[in-house]
mmCIF file of N, CA and C in Angstrom:
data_model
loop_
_atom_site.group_PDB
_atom_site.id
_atom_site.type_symbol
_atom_site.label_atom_id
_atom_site.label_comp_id
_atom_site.label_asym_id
_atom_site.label_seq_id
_atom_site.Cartn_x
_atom_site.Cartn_y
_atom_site.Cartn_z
ATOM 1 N N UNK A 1 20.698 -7.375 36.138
ATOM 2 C CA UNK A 1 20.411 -7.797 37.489
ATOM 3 C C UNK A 1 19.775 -6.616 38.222
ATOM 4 N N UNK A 2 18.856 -6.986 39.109
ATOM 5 C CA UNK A 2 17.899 -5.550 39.748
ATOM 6 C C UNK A 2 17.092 -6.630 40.649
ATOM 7 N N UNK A 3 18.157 -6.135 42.224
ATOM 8 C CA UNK A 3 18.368 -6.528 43.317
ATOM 9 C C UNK A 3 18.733 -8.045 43.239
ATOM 10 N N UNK A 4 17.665 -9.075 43.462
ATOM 11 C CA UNK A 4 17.807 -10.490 43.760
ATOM 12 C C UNK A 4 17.242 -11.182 42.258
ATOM 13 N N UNK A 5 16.992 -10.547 41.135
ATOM 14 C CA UNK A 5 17.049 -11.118 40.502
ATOM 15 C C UNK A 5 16.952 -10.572 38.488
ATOM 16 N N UNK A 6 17.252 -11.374 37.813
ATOM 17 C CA UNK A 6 17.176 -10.770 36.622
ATOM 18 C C UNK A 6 16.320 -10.497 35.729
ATOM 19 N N UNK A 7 16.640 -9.732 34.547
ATOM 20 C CA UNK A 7 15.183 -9.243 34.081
ATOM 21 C C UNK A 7 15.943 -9.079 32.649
ATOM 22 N N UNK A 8 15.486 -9.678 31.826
ATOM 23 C CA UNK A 8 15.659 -9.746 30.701
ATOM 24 C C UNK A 8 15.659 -8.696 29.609
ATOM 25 N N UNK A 9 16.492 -8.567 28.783
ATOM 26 C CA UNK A 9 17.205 -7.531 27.907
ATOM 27 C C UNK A 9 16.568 -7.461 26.402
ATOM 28 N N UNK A 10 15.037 -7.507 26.195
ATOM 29 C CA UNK A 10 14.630 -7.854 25.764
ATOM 30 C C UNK A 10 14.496 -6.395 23.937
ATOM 31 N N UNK A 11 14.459 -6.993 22.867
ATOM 32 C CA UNK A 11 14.810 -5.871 21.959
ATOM 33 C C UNK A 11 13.929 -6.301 20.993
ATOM 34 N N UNK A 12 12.589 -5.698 21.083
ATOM 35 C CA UNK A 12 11.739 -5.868 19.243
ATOM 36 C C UNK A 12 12.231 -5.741 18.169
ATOM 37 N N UNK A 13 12.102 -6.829 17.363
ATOM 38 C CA UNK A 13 12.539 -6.374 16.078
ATOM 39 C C UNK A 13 12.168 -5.301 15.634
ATOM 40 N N UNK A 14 12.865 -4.275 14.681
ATOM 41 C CA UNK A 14 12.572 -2.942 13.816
ATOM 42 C C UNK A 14 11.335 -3.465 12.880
ATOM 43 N N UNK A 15 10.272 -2.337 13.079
ATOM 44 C CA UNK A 15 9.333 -2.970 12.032
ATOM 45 C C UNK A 15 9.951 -1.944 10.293
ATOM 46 N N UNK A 16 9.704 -2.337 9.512
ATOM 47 C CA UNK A 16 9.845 -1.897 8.198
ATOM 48 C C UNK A 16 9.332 -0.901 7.808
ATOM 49 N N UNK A 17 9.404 0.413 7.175
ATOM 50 C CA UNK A 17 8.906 1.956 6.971
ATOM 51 C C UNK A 17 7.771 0.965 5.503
ATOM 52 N N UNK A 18 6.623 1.304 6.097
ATOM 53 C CA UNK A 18 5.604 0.926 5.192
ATOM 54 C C UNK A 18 4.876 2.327 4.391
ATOM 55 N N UNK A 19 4.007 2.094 3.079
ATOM 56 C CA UNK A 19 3.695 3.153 2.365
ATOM 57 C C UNK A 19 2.331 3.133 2.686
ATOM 58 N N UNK A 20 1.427 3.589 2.133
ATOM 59 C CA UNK A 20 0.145 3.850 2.267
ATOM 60 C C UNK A 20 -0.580 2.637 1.603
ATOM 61 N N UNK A 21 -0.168 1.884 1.053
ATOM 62 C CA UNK A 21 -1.003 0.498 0.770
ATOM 63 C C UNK A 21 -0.437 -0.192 1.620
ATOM 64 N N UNK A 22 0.537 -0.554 2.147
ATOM 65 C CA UNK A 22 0.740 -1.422 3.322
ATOM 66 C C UNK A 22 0.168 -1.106 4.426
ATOM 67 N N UNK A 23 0.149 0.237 4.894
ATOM 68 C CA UNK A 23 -0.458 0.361 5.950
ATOM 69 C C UNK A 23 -2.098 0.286 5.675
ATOM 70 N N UNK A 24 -2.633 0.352 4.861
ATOM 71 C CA UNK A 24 -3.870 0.089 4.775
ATOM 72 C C UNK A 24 -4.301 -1.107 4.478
ATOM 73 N N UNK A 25 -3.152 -2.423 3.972
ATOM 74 C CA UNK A 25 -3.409 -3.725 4.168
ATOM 75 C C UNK A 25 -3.136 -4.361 5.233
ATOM 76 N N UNK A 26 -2.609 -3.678 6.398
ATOM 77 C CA UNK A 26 -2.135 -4.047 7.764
ATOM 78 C C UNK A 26 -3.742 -4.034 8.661
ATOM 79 N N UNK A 27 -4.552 -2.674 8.338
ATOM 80 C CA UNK A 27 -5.320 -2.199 8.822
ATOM 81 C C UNK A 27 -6.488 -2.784 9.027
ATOM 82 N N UNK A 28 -6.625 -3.422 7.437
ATOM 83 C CA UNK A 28 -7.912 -4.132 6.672
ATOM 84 C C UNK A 28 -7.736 -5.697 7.703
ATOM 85 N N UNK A 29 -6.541 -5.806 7.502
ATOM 86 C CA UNK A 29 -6.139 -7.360 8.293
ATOM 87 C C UNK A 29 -6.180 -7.600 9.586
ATOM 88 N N UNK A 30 -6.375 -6.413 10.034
ATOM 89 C CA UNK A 30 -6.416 -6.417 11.932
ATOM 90 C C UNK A 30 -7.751 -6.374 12.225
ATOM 91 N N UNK A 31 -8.775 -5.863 11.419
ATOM 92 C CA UNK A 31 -9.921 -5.615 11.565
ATOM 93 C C UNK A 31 -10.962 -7.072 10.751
ATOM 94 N N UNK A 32 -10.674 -7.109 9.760
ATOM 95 C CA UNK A 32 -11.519 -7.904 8.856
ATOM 96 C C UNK A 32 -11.171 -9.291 9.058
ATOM 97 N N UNK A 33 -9.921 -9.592 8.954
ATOM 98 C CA UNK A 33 -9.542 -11.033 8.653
ATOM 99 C C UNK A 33 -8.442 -11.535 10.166
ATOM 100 N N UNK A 34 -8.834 -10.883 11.438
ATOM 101 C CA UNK A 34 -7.944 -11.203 12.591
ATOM 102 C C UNK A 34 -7.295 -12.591 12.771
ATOM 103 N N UNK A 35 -7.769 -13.684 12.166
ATOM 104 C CA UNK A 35 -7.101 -15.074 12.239
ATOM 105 C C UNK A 35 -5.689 -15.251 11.065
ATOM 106 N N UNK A 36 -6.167 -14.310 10.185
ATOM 107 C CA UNK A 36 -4.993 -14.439 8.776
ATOM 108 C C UNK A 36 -4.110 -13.412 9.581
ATOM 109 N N UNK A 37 -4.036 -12.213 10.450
ATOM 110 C CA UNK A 37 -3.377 -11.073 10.752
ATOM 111 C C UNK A 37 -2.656 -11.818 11.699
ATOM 112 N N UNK A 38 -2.958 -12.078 12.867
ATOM 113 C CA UNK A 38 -2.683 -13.128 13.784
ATOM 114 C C UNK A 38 -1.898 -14.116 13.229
ATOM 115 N N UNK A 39 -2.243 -15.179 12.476
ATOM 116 C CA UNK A 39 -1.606 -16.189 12.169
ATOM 117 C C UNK A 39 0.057 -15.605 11.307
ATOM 118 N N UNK A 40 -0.464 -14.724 10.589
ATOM 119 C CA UNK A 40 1.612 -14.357 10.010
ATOM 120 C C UNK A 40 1.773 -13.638 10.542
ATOM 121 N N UNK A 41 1.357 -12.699 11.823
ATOM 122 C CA UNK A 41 2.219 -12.354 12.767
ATOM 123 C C UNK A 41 3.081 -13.079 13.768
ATOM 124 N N UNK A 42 2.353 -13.946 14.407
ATOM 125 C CA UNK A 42 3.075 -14.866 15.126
ATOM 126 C C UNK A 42 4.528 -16.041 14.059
ATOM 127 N N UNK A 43 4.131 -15.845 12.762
ATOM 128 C CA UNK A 43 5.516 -17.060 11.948
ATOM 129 C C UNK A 43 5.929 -15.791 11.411
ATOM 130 N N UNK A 44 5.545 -14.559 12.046
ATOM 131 C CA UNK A 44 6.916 -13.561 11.172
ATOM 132 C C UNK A 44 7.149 -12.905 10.139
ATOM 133 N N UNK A 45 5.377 -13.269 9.467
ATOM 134 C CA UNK A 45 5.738 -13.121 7.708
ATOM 135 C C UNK A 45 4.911 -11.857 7.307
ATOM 136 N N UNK A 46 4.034 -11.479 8.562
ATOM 137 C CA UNK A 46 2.923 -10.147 8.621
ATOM 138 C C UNK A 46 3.920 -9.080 7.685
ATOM 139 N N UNK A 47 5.497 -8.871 8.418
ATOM 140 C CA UNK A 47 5.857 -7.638 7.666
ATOM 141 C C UNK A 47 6.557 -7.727 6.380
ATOM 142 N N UNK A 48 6.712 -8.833 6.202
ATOM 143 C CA UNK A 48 7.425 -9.067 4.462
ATOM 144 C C UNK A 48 6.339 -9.228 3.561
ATOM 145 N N UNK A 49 5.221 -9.976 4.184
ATOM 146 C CA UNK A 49 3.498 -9.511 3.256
ATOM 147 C C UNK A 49 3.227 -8.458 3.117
ATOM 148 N N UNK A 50 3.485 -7.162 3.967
ATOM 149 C CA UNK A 50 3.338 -5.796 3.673
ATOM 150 C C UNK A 50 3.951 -5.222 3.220
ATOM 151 N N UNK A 51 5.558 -5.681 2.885
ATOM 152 C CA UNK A 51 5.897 -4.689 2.033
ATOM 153 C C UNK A 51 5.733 -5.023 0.439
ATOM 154 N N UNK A 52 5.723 -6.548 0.630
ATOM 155 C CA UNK A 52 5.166 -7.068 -0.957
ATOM 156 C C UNK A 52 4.470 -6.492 -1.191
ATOM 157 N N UNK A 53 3.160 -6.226 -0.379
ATOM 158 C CA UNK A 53 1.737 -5.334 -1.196
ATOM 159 C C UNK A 53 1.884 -4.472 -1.568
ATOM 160 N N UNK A 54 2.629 -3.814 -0.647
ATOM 161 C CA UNK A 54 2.776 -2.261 -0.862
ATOM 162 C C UNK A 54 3.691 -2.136 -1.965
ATOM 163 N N UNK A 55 4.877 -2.939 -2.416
ATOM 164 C CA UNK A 55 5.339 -2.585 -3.822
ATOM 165 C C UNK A 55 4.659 -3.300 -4.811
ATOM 166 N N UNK A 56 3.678 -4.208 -4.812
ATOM 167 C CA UNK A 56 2.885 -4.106 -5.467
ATOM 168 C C UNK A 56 1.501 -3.739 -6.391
ATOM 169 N N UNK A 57 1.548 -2.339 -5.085
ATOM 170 C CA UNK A 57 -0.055 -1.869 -5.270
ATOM 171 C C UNK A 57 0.832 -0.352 -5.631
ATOM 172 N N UNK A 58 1.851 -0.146 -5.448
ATOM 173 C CA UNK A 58 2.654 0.775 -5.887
ATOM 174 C C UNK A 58 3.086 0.808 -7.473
ATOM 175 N N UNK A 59 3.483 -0.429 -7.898
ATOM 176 C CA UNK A 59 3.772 -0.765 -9.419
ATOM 177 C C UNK A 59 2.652 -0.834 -10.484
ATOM 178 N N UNK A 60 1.580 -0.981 -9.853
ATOM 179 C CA UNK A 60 -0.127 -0.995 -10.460
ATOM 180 C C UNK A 60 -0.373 -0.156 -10.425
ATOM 181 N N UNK A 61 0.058 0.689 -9.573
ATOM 182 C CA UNK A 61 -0.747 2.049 -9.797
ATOM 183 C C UNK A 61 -0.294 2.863 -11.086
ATOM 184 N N UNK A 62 1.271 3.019 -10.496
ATOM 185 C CA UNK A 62 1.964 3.122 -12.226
ATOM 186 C C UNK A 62 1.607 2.992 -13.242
ATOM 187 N N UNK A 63 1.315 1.615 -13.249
ATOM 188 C CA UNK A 63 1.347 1.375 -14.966
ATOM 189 C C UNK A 63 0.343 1.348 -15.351
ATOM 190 N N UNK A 64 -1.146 1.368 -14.552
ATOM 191 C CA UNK A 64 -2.648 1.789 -14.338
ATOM 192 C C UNK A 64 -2.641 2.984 -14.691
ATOM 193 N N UNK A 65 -2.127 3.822 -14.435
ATOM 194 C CA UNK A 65 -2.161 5.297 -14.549
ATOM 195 C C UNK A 65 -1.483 5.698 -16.300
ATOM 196 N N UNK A 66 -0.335 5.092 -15.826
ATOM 197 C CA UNK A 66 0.033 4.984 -17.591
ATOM 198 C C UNK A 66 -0.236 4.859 -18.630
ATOM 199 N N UNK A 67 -1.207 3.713 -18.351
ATOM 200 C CA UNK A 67 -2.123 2.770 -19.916
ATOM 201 C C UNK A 67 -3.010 3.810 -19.652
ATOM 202 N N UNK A 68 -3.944 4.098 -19.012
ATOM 203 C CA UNK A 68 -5.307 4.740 -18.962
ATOM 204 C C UNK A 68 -4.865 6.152 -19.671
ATOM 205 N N UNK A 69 -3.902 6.775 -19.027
ATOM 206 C CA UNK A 69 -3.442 8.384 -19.389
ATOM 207 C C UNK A 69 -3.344 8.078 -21.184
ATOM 208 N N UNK A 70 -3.000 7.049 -21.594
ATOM 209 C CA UNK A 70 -2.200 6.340 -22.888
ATOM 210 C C UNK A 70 -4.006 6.298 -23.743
ATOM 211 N N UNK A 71 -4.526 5.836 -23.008
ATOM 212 C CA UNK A 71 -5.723 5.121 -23.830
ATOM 213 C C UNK A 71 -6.747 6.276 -24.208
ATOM 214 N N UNK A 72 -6.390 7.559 -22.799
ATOM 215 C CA UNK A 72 -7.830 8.431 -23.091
ATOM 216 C C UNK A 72 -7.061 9.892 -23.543
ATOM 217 N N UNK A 73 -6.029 9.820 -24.280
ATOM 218 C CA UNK A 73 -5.142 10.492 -24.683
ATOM 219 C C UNK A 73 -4.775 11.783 -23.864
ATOM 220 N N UNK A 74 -4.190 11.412 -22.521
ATOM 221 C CA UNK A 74 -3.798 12.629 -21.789
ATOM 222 C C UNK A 74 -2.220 12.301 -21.866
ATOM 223 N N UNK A 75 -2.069 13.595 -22.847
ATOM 224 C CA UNK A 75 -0.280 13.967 -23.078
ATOM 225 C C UNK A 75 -0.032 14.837 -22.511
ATOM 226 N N UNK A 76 1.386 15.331 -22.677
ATOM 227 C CA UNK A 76 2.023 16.577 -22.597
ATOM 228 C C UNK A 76 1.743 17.508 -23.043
ATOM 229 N N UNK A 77 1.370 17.175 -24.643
ATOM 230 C CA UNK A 77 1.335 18.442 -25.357
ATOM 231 C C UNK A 77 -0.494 18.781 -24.687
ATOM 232 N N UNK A 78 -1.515 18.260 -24.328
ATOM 233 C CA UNK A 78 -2.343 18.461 -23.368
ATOM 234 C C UNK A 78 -2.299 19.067 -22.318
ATOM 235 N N UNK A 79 -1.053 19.016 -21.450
ATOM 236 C CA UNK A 79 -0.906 19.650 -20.354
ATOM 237 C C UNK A 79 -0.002 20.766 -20.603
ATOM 238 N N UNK A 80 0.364 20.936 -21.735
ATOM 239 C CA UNK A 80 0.686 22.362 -22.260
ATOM 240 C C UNK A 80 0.026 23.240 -22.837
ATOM 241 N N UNK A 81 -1.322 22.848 -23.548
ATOM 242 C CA UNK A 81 -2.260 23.506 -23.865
ATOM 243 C C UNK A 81 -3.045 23.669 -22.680
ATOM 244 N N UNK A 82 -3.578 23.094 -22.440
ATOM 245 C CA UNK A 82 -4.919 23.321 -20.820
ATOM 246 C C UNK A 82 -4.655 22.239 -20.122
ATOM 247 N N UNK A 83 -3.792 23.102 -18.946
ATOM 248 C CA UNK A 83 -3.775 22.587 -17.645
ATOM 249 C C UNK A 83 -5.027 22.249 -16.862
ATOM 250 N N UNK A 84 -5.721 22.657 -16.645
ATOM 251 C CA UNK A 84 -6.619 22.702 -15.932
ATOM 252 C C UNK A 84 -7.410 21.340 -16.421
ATOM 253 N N UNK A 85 -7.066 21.347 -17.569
ATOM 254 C CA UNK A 85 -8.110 20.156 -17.972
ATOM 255 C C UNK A 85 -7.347 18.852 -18.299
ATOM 256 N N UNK A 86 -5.880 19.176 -18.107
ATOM 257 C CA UNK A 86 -4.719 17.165 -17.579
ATOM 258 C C UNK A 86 -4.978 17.059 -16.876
ATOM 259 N N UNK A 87 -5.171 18.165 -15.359
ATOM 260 C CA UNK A 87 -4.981 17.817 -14.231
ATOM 261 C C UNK A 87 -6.550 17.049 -13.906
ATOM 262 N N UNK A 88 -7.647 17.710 -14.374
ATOM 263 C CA UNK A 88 -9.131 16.796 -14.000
ATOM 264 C C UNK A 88 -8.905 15.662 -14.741
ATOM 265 N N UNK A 89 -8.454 15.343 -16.271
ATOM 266 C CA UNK A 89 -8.634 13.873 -16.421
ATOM 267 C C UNK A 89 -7.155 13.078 -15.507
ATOM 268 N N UNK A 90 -6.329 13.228 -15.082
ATOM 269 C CA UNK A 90 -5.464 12.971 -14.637
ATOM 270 C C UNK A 90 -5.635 12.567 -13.164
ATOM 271 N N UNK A 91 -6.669 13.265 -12.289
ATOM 272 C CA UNK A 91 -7.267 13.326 -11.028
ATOM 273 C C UNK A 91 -7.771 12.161 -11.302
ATOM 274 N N UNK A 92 -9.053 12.105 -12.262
ATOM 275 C CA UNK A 92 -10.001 10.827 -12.402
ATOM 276 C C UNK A 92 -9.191 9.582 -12.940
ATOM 277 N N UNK A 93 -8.589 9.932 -13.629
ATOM 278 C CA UNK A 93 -7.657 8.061 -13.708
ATOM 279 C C UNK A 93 -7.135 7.687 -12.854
ATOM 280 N N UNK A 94 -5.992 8.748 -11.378
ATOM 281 C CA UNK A 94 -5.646 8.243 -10.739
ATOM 282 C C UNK A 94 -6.655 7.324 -9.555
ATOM 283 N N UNK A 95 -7.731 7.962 -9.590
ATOM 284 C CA UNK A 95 -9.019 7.543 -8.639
ATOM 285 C C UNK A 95 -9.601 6.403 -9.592
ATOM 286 N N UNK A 96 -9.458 6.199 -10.078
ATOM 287 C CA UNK A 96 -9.899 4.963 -11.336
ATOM 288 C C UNK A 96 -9.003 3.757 -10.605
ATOM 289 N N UNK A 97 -7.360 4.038 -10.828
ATOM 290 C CA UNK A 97 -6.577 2.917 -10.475
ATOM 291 C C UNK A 97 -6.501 2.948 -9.273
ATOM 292 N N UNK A 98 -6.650 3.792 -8.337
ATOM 293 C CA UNK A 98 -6.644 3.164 -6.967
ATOM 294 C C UNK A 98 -8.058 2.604 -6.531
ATOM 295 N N UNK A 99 -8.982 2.910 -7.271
ATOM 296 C CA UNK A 99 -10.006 2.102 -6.733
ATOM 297 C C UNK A 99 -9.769 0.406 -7.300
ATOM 298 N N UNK A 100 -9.185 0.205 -7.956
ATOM 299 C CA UNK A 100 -8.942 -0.980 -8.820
ATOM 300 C C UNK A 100 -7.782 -1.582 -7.790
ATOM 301 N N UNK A 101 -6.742 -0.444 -7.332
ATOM 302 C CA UNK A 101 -5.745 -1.587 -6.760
ATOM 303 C C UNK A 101 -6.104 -1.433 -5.376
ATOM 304 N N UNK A 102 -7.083 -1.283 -4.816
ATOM 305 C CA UNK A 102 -7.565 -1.536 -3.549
ATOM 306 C C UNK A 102 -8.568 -2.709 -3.587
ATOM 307 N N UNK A 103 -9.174 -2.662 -4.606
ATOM 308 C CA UNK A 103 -10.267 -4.109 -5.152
ATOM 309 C C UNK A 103 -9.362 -4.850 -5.208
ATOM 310 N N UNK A 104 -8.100 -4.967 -5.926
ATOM 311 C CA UNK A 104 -7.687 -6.449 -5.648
ATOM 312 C C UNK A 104 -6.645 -6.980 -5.208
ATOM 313 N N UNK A 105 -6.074 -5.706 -4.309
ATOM 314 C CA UNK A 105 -4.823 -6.268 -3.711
ATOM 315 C C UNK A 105 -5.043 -5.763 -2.013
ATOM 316 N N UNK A 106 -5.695 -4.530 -1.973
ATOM 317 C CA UNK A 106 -5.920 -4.504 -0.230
ATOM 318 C C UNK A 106 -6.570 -5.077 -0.078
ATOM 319 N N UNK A 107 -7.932 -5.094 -0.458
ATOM 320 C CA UNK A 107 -9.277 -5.387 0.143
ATOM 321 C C UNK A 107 -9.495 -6.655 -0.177
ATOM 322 N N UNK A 108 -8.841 -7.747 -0.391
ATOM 323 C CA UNK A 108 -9.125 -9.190 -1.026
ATOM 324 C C UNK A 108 -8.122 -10.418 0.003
#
């Protein structure tokens, strides 16, 4: 109450600690696709779609990184002989799979 009349006690929901693919599928969606961003914001579902992505563009990256490291034979015993040279093929696969899980899970 504040003076003659009341004023409501009003409390936002907590939004959810998002990772770097969620927040960059939040981003893409406010800008690119404002009717899809809009529309599951208002039924509620904007922040449980973001964290899906985000553990999903999180689990791809993984196992993207895994197979590829697997396929172009970057081991251990590699990164015990020459560092210098896991860490460049290791750089380029990770930039391999995130360009891949931004093609088809942010940017789509």
């Amino acid at each position: 109450m504040e003076g003659d009349y009341w004023i409501p006690n009003l409390v936002a929901p907590e939004a959810p600690a998002l990772g770097k693919y969620g927040m960059l599928r939040r981003s893409y969606l406010r800008q690119h696709r404002s009717g899809t961003y809009t529309g599951m914001m208002l039924s509620s579902k904007l922040d449980q779609h973001l964290v899906e992505i985000d553990r999903q563009a999180n689990e791809m990256m993984e196992r993207l990184t895994q197979q590829m490291a697997q396929q172009q034979g970057v081991t251990e015993s590699l990164k015990a002989s020459d560092q210098m040279e896991w860490v460049s093929r290791m750089n380029n696969i990770r930039a391999a799979a995130e360009e891949m899980v931004l093609t088809e899970l942010i940017y789509s």
